[in-house]
PDB file of C-alpha atoms and ligand atoms in Angstrom:
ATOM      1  CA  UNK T 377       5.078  95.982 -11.889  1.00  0.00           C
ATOM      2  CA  UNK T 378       5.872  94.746 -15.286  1.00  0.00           C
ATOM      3  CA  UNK T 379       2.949  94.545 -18.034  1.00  0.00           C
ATOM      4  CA  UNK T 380       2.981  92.591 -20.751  1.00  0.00           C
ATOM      5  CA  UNK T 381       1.216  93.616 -23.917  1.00  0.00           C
ATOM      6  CA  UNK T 382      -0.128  91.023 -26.223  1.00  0.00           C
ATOM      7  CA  UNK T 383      -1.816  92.532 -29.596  1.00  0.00           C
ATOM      8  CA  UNK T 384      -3.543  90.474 -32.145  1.00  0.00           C
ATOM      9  CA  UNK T 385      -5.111  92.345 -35.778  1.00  0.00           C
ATOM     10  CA  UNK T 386      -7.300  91.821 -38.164  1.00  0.00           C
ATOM     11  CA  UNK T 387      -8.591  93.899 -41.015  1.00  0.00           C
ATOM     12  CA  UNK T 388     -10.512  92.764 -44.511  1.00  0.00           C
ATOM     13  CA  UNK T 389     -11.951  94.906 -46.974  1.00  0.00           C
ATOM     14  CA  UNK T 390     -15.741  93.061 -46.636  1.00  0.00           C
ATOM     15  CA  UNK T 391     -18.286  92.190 -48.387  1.00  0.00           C
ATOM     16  CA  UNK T 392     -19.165  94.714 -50.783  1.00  0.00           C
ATOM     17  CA  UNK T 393     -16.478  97.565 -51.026  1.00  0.00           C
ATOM     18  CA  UNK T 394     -13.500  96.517 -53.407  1.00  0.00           C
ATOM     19  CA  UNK T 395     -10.391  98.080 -52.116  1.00  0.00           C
ATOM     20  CA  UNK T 396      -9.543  98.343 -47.552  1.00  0.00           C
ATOM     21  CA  UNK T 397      -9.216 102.402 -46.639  1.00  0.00           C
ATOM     22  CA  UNK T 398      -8.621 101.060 -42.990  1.00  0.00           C
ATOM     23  CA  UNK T 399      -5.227 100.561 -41.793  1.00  0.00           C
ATOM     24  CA  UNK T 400      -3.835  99.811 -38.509  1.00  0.00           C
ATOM     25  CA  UNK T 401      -0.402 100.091 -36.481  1.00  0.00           C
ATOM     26  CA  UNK T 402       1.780  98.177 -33.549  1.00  0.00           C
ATOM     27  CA  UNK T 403       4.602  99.333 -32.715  1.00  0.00           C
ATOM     28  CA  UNK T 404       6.794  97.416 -30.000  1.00  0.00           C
ATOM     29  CA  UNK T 405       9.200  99.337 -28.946  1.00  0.00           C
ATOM     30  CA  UNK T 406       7.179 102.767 -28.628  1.00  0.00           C
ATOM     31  CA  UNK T 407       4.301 100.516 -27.269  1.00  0.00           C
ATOM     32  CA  UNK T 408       2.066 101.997 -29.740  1.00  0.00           C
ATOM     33  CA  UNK T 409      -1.050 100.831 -31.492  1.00  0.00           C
ATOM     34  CA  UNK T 410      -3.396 102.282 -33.278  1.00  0.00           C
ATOM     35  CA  UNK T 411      -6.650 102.102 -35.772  1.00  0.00           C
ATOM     36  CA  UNK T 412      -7.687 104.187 -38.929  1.00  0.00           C
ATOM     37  CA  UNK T 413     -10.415 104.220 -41.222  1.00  0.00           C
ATOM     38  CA  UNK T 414      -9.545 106.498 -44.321  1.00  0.00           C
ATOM     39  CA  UNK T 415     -12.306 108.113 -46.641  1.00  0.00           C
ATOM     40  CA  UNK T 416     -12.373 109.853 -49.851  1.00  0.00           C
ATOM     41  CA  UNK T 417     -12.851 108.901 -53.948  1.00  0.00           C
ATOM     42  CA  UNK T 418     -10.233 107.616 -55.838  1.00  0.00           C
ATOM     43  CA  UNK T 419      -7.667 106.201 -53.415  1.00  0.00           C
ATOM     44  CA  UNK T 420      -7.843 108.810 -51.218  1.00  0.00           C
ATOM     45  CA  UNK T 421      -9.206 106.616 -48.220  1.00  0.00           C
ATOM     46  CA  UNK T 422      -6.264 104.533 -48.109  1.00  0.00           C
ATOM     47  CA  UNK T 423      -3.517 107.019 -48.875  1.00  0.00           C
ATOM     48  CA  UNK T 424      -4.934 108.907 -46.057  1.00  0.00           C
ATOM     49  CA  UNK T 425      -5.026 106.111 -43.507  1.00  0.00           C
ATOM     50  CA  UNK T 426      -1.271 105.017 -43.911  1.00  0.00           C
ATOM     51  CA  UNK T 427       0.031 108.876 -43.535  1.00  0.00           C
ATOM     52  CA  UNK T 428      -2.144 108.889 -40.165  1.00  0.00           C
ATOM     53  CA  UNK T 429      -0.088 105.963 -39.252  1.00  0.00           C
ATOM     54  CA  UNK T 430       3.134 107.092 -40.682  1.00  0.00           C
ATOM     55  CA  UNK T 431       3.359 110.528 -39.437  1.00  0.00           C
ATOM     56  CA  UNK T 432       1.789 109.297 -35.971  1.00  0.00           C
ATOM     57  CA  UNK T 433       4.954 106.537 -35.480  1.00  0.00           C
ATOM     58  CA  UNK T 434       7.891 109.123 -36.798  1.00  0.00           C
ATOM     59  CA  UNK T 435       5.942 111.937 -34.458  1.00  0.00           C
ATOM     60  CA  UNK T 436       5.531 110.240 -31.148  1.00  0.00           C
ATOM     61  CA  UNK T 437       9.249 107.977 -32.020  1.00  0.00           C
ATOM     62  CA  UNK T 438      10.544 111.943 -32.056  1.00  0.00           C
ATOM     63  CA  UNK T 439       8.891 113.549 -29.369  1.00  0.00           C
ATOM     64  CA  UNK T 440       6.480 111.131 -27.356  1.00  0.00           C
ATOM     65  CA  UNK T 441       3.743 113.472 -27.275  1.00  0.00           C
ATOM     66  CA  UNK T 442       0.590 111.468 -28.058  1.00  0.00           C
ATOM     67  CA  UNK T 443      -1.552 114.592 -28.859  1.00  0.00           C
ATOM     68  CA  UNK T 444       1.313 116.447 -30.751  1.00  0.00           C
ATOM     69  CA  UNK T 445       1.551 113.033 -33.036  1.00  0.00           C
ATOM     70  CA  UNK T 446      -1.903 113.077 -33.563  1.00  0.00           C
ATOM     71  CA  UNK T 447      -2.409 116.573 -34.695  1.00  0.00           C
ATOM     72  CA  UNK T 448       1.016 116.436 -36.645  1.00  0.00           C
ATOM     73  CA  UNK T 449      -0.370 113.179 -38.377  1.00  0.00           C
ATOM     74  CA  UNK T 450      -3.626 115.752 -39.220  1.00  0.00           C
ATOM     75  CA  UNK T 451      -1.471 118.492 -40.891  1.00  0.00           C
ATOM     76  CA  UNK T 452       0.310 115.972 -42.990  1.00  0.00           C
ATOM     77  CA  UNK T 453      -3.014 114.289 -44.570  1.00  0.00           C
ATOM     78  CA  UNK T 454      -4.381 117.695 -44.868  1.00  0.00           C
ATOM     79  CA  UNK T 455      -0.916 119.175 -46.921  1.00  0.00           C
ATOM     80  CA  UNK T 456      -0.996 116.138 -49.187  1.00  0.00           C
ATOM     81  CA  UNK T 457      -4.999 116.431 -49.672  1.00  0.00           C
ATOM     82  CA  UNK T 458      -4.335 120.248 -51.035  1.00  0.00           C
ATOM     83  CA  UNK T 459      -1.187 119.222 -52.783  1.00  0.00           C
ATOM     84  CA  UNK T 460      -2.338 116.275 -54.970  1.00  0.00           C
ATOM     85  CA  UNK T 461      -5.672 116.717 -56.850  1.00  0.00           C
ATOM     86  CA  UNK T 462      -6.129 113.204 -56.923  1.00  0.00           C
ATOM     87  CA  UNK T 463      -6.577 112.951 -53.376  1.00  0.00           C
ATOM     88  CA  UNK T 464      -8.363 116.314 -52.606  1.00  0.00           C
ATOM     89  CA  UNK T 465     -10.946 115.973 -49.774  1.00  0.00           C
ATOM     90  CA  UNK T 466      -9.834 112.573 -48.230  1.00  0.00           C
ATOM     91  CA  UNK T 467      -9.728 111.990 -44.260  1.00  0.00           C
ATOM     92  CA  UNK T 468      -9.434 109.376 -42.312  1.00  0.00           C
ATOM     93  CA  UNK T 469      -9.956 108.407 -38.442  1.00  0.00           C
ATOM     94  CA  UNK T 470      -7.871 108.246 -36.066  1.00  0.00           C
ATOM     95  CA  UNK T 471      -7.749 105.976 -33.126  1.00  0.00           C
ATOM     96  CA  UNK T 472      -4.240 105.287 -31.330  1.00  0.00           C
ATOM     97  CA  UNK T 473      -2.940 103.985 -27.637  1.00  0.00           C
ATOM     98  CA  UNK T 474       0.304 103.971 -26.224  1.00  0.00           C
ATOM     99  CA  UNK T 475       1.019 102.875 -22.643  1.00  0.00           C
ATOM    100  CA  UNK T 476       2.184 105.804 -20.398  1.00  0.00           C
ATOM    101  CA  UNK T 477       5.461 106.079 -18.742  1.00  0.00           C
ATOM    102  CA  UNK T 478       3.629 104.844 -15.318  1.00  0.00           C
ATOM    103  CA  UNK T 479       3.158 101.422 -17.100  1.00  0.00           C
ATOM    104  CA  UNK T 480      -0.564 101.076 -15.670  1.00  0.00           C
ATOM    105  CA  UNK T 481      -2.187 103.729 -17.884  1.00  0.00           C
ATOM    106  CA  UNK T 482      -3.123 103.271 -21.691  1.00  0.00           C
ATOM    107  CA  UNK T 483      -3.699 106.601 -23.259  1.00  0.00           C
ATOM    108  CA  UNK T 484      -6.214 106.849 -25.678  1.00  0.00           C
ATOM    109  CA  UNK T 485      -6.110 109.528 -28.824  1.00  0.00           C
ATOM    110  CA  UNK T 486      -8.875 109.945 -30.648  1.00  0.00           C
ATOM    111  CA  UNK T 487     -10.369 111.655 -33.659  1.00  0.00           C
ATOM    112  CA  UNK T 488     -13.613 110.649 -35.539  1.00  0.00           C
ATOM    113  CA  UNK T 489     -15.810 107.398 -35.236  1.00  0.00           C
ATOM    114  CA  UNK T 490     -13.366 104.363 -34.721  1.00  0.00           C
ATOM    115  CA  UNK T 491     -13.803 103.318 -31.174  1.00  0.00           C
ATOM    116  CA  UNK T 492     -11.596 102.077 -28.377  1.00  0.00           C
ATOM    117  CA  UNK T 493     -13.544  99.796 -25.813  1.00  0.00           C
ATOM    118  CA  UNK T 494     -12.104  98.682 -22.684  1.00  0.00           C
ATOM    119  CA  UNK T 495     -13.005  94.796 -21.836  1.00  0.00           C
ATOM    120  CA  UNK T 496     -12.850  93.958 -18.198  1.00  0.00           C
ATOM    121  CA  UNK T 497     -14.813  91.053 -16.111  1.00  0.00           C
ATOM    122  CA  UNK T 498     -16.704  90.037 -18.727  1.00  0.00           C
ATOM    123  CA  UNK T 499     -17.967  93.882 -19.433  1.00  0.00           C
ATOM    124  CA  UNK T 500     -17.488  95.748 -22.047  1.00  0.00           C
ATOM    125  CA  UNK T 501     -17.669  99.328 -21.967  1.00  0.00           C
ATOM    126  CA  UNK T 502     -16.962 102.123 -24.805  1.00  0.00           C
ATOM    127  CA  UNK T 503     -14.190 104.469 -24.085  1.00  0.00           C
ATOM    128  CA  UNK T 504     -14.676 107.123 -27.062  1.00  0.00           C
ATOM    129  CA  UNK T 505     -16.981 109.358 -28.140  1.00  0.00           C
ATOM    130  CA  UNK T 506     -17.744 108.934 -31.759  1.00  0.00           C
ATOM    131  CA  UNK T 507     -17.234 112.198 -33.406  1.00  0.00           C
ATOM    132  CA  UNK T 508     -20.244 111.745 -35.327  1.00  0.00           C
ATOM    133  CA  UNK T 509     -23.966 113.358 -35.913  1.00  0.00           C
ATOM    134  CA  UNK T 510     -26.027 110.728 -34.743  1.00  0.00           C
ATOM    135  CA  UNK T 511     -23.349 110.728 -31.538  1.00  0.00           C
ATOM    136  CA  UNK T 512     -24.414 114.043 -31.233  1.00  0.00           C
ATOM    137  CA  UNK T 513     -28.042 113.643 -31.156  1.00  0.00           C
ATOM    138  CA  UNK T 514     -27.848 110.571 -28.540  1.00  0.00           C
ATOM    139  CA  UNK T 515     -25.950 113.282 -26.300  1.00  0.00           C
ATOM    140  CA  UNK T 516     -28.464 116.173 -27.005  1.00  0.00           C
ATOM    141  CA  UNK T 517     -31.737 113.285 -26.137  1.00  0.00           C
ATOM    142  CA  UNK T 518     -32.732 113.611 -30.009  1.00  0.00           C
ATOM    143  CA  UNK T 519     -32.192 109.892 -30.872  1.00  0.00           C
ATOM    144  CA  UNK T 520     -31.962 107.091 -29.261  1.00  0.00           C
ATOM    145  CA  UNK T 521     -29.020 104.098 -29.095  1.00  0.00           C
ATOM    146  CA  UNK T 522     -31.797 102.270 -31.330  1.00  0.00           C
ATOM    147  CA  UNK T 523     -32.685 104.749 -33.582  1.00  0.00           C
ATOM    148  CA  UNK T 524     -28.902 105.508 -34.274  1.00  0.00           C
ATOM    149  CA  UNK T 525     -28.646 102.528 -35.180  1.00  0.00           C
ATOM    150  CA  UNK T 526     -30.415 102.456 -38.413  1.00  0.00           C
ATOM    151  CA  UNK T 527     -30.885 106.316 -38.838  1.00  0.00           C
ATOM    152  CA  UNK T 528     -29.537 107.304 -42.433  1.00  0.00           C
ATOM    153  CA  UNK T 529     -26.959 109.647 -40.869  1.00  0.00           C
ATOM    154  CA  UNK T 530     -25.303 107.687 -39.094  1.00  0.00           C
ATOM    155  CA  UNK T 531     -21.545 107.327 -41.253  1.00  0.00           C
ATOM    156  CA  UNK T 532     -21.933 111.246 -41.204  1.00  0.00           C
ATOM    157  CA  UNK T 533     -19.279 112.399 -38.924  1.00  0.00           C
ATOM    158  CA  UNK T 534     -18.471 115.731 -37.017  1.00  0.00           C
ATOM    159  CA  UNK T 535     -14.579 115.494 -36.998  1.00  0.00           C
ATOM    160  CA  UNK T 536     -11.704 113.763 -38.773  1.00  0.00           C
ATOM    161  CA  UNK T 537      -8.041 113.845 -39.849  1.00  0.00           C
ATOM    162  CA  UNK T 538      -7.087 115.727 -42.524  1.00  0.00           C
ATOM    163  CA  UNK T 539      -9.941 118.214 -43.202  1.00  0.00           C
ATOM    164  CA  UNK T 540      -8.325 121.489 -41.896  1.00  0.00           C
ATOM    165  CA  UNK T 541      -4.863 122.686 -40.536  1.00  0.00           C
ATOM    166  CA  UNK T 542      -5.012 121.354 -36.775  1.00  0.00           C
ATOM    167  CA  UNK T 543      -7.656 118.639 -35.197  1.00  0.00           C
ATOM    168  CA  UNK T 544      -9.296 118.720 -31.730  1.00  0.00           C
ATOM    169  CA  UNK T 545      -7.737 115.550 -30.225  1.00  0.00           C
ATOM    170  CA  UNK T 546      -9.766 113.794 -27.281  1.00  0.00           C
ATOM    171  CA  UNK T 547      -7.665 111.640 -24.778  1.00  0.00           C
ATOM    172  CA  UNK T 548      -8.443 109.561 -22.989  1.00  0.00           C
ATOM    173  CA  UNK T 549      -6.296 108.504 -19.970  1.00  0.00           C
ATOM    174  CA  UNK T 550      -7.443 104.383 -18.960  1.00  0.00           C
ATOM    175  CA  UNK T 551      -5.789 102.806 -15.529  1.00  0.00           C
ATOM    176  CA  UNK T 552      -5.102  98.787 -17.252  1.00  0.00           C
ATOM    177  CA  UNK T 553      -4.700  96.138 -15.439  1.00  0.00           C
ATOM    178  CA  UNK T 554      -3.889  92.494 -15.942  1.00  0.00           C
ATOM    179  CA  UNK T 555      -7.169  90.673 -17.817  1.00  0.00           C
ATOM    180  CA  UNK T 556      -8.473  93.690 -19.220  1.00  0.00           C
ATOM    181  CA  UNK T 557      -8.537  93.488 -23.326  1.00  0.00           C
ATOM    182  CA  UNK T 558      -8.628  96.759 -25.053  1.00  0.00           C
ATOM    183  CA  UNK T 559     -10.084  96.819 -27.986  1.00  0.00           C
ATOM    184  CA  UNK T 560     -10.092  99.584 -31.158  1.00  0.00           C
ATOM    185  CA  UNK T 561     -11.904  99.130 -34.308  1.00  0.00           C
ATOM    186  CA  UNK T 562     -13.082 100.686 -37.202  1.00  0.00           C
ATOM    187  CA  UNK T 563     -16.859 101.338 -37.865  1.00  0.00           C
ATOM    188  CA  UNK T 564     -17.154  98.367 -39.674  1.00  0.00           C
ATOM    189  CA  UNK T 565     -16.931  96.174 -36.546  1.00  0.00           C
ATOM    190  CA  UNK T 566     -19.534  98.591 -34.454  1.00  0.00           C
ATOM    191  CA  UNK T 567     -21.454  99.151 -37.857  1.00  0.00           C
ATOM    192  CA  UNK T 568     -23.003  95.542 -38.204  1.00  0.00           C
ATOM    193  CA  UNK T 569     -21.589  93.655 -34.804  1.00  0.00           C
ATOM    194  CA  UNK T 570     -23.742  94.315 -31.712  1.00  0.00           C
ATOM    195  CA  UNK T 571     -21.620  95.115 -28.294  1.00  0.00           C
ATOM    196  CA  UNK T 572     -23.262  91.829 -26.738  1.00  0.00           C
ATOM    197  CA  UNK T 573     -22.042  89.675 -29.264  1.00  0.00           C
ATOM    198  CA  UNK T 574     -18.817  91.395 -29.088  1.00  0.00           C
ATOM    199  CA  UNK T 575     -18.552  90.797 -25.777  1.00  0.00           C
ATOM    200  CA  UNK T 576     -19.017  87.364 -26.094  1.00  0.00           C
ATOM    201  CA  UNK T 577     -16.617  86.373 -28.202  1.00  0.00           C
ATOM    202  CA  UNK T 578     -14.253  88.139 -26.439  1.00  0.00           C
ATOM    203  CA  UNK T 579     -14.730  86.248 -23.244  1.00  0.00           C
ATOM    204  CA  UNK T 580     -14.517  82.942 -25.167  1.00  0.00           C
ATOM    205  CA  UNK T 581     -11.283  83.186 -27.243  1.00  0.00           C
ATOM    206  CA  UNK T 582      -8.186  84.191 -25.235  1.00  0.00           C
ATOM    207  CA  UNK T 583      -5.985  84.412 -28.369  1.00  0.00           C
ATOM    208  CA  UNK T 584      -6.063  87.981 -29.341  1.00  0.00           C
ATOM    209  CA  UNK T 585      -5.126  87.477 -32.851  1.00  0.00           C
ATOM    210  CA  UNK T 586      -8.040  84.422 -33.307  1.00  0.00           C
ATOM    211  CA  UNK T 587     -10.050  86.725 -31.751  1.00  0.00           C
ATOM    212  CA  UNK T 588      -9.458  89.414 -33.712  1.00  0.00           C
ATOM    213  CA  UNK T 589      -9.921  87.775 -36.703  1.00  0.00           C
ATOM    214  CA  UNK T 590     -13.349  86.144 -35.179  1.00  0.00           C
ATOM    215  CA  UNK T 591     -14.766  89.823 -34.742  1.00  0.00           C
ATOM    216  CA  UNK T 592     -13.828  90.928 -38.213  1.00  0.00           C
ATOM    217  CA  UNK T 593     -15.477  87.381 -39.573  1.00  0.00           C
ATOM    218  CA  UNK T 594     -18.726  88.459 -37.561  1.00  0.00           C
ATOM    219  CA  UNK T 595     -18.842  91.150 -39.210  1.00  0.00           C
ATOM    220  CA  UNK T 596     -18.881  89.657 -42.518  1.00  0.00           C
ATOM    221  CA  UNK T 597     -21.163  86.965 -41.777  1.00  0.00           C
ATOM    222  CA  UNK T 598     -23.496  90.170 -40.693  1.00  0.00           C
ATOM    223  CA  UNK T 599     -23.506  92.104 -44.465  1.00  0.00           C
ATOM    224  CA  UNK T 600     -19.684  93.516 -44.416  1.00  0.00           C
ATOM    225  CA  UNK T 601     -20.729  96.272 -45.833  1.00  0.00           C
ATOM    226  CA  UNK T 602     -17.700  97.861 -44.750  1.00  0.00           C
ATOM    227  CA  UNK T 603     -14.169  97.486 -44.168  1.00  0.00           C
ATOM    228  CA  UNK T 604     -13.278  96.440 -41.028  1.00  0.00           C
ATOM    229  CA  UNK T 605      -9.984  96.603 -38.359  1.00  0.00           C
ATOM    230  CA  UNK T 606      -9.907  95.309 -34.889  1.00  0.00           C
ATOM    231  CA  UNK T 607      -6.785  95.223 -32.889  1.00  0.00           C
ATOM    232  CA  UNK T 608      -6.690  93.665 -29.298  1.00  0.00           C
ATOM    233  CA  UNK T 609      -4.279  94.691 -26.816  1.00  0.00           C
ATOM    234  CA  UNK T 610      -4.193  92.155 -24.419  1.00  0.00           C
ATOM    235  CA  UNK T 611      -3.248  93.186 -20.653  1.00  0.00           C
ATOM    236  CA  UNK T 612      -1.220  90.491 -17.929  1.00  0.00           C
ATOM    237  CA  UNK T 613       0.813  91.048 -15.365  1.00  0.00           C
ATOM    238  CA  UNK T 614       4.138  89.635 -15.636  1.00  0.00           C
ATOM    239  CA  UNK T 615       7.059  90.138 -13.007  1.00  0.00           C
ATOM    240  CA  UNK T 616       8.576  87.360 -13.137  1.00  0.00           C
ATOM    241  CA  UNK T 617       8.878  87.648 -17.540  1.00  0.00           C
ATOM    242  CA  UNK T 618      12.383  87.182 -18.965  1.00  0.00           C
ATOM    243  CA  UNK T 619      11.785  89.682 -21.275  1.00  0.00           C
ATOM    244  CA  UNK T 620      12.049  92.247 -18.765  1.00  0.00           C
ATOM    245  CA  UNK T 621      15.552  91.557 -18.111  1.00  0.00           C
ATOM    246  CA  UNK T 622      16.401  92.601 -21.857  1.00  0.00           C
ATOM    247  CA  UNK T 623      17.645  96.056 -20.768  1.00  0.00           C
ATOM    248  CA  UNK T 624      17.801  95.596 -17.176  1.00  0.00           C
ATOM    249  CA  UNK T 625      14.563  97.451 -15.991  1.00  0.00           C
ATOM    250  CA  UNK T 626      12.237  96.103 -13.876  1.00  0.00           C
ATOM    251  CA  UNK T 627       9.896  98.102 -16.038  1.00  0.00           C
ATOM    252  CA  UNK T 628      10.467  96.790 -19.163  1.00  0.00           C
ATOM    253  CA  UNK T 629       6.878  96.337 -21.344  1.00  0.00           C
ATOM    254  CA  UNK T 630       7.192  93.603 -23.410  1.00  0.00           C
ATOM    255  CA  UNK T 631       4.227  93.595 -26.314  1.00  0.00           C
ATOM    256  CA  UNK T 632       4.109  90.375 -28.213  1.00  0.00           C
ATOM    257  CA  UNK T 633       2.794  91.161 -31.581  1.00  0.00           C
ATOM    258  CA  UNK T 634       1.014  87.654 -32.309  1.00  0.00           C
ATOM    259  CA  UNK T 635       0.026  88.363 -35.762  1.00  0.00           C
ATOM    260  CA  UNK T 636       1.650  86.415 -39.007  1.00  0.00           C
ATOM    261  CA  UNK T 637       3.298  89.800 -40.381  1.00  0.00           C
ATOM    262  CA  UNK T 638       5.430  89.565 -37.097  1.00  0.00           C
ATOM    263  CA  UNK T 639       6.756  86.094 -38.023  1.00  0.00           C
ATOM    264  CA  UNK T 640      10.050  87.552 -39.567  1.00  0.00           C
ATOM    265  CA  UNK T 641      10.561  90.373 -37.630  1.00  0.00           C
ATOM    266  CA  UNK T 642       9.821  88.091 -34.080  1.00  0.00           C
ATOM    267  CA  UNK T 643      13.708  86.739 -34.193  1.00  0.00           C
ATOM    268  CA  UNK T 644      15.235  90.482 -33.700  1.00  0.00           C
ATOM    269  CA  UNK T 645      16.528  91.163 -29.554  1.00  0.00           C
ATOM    270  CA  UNK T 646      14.000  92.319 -27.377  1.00  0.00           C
ATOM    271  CA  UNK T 647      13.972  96.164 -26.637  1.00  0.00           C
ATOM    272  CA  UNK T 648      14.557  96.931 -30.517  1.00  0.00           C
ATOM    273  CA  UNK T 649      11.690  98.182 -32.476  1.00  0.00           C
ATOM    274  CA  UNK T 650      10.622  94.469 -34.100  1.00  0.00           C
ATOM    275  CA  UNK T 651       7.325  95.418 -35.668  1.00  0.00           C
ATOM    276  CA  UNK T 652       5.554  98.046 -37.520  1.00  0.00           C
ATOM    277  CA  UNK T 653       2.934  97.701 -39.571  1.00  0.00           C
ATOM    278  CA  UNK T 654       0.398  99.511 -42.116  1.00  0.00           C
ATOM    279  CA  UNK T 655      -1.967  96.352 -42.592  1.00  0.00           C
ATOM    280  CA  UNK T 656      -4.218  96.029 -45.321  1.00  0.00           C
ATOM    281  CA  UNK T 657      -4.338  91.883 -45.675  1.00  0.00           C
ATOM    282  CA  UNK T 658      -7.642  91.328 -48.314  1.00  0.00           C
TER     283      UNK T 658
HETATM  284 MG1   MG F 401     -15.488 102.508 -42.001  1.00  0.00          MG
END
């Protein structure tokens, strides 16, 4: 079976913060995508973000070990936090998938409270664990999904990137299928969107790119009190797609980047890396 991938993006800085921490990756080739939410004073937020992303795309490129890339990504925010006093104590988030070797499973990597949400028949269900306290007192019965939601604690979290040498990773292992959407986002989308009006405008705008940008708008038009990232990865089967005759595999992925940073890149041969990107559009 051959899968296409079709990811749209969208981030914005909001409402009321005045520089975007989050950051966000595709890349085509490695089939790679992923969200990140940086924290930390100065400019710490966002340098940590992009050297998630950075060290994540050069680690997996190298060895195409999802969990390796992740905690590699972790050492390398951590060495530049305790090198450079201007950046001491930042983290970030860490949310990244890459389609498996199988081509039906999208592996999930996760560290902190972005989220990845898998959107199928018109349901939308949470994949990740937010690595958060208020996560932790839903689990334990403490609090409830209400009560988290406008408990003081809640942009506490348990576990990020870049804190300390080495980072749990959790991974999550999801069996895609043509018309399922996966979604990640950072906090800012989950923060001040509810899941039912997520949900809905994800079963009325096919374009994963308009949609995207529809999700981040929402949550604007709700306070934007944060940054916020969504990516879509759209999922369709596609035998019969010319683009997997670029290397002669009947397995070829294709993943069409519809996003406006692609435009310049979208000319280059299939089956060469065409896109990467550290997005930050304001
Ligand atoms: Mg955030």
């Amino acid at each position: 079976m051959t899968v296409r991938l079709t990811v749209g993006a969208a981030t914005d800085v909001g409402r009321v913060r005045d520089h975007n921490e989050d950051g966000y990756l595709i890349d085509d080739e490695l089939r790679l995508v992923a969200v990140a939410d940086g924290m930390g004073g100065h400019r710490g937020g966002e340098v940590a973000s992009a050297i998630a992303l950075e060290v994540l795309l050069a680690e997996f490129a190298e060895r195409h070990d999802l969990r390796g890339a992740v905690v590699a990504a972790n050492d390398a925010v951590y060495e530049r936090s305790i090198e450079d006093d201007a950046v001491r104590g930042m983290g970030t988030t860490l949310t990244t998938g890459v389609l498996g070797d199988d081509n039906e499973t999208l592996i999930i990597g996760h560290v902190g409270d972005s989220r990845a949400y898998l959107f199928r028949d018109g349901e939308l269900r949470r994949v990740t664990s937010d690595h958060s306290v208020v996560e932790e007192l839903i689990q334990a019965g403490e609090l409830t999904e209400e009560e988290a939601e406008s408990d003081p604690r809640r942009s506490q979290i348990t576990r990020a990137m870049g804190l300390e040498p080495g980072v749990e990773v959790d991974l999550y292992p999801v069996a895609v299928a043509g018309g399922d959407r996966v979604l990640l986002c950072s906090d800012g989308l989950n923060g001040m969107v509810r899941d039912d009006v997520i949900a809905e405008l994800l079963a009325a705008e096919p374009d994963p790119d308009r949609v995207a940008q529809q999700l981040v708008d929402a949550a604007n038009d709700a306070g934007g009190t944060d940054n916020t990232t969504v990516l879509i990865v759209d999922v369709t089967d596609d035998g019969a797609d010319s683009g997997g005759a670029a290397d002669g595999s009947a397995n070829t992925i294709v993943l069409d980047v519809s996003d406006d940073d692609a435009d310049a890149a979208a000319e280059a041969p299939r089956g060469k890396r065409r896109f990467g990107i550290f997005g930050r559009r304001r």
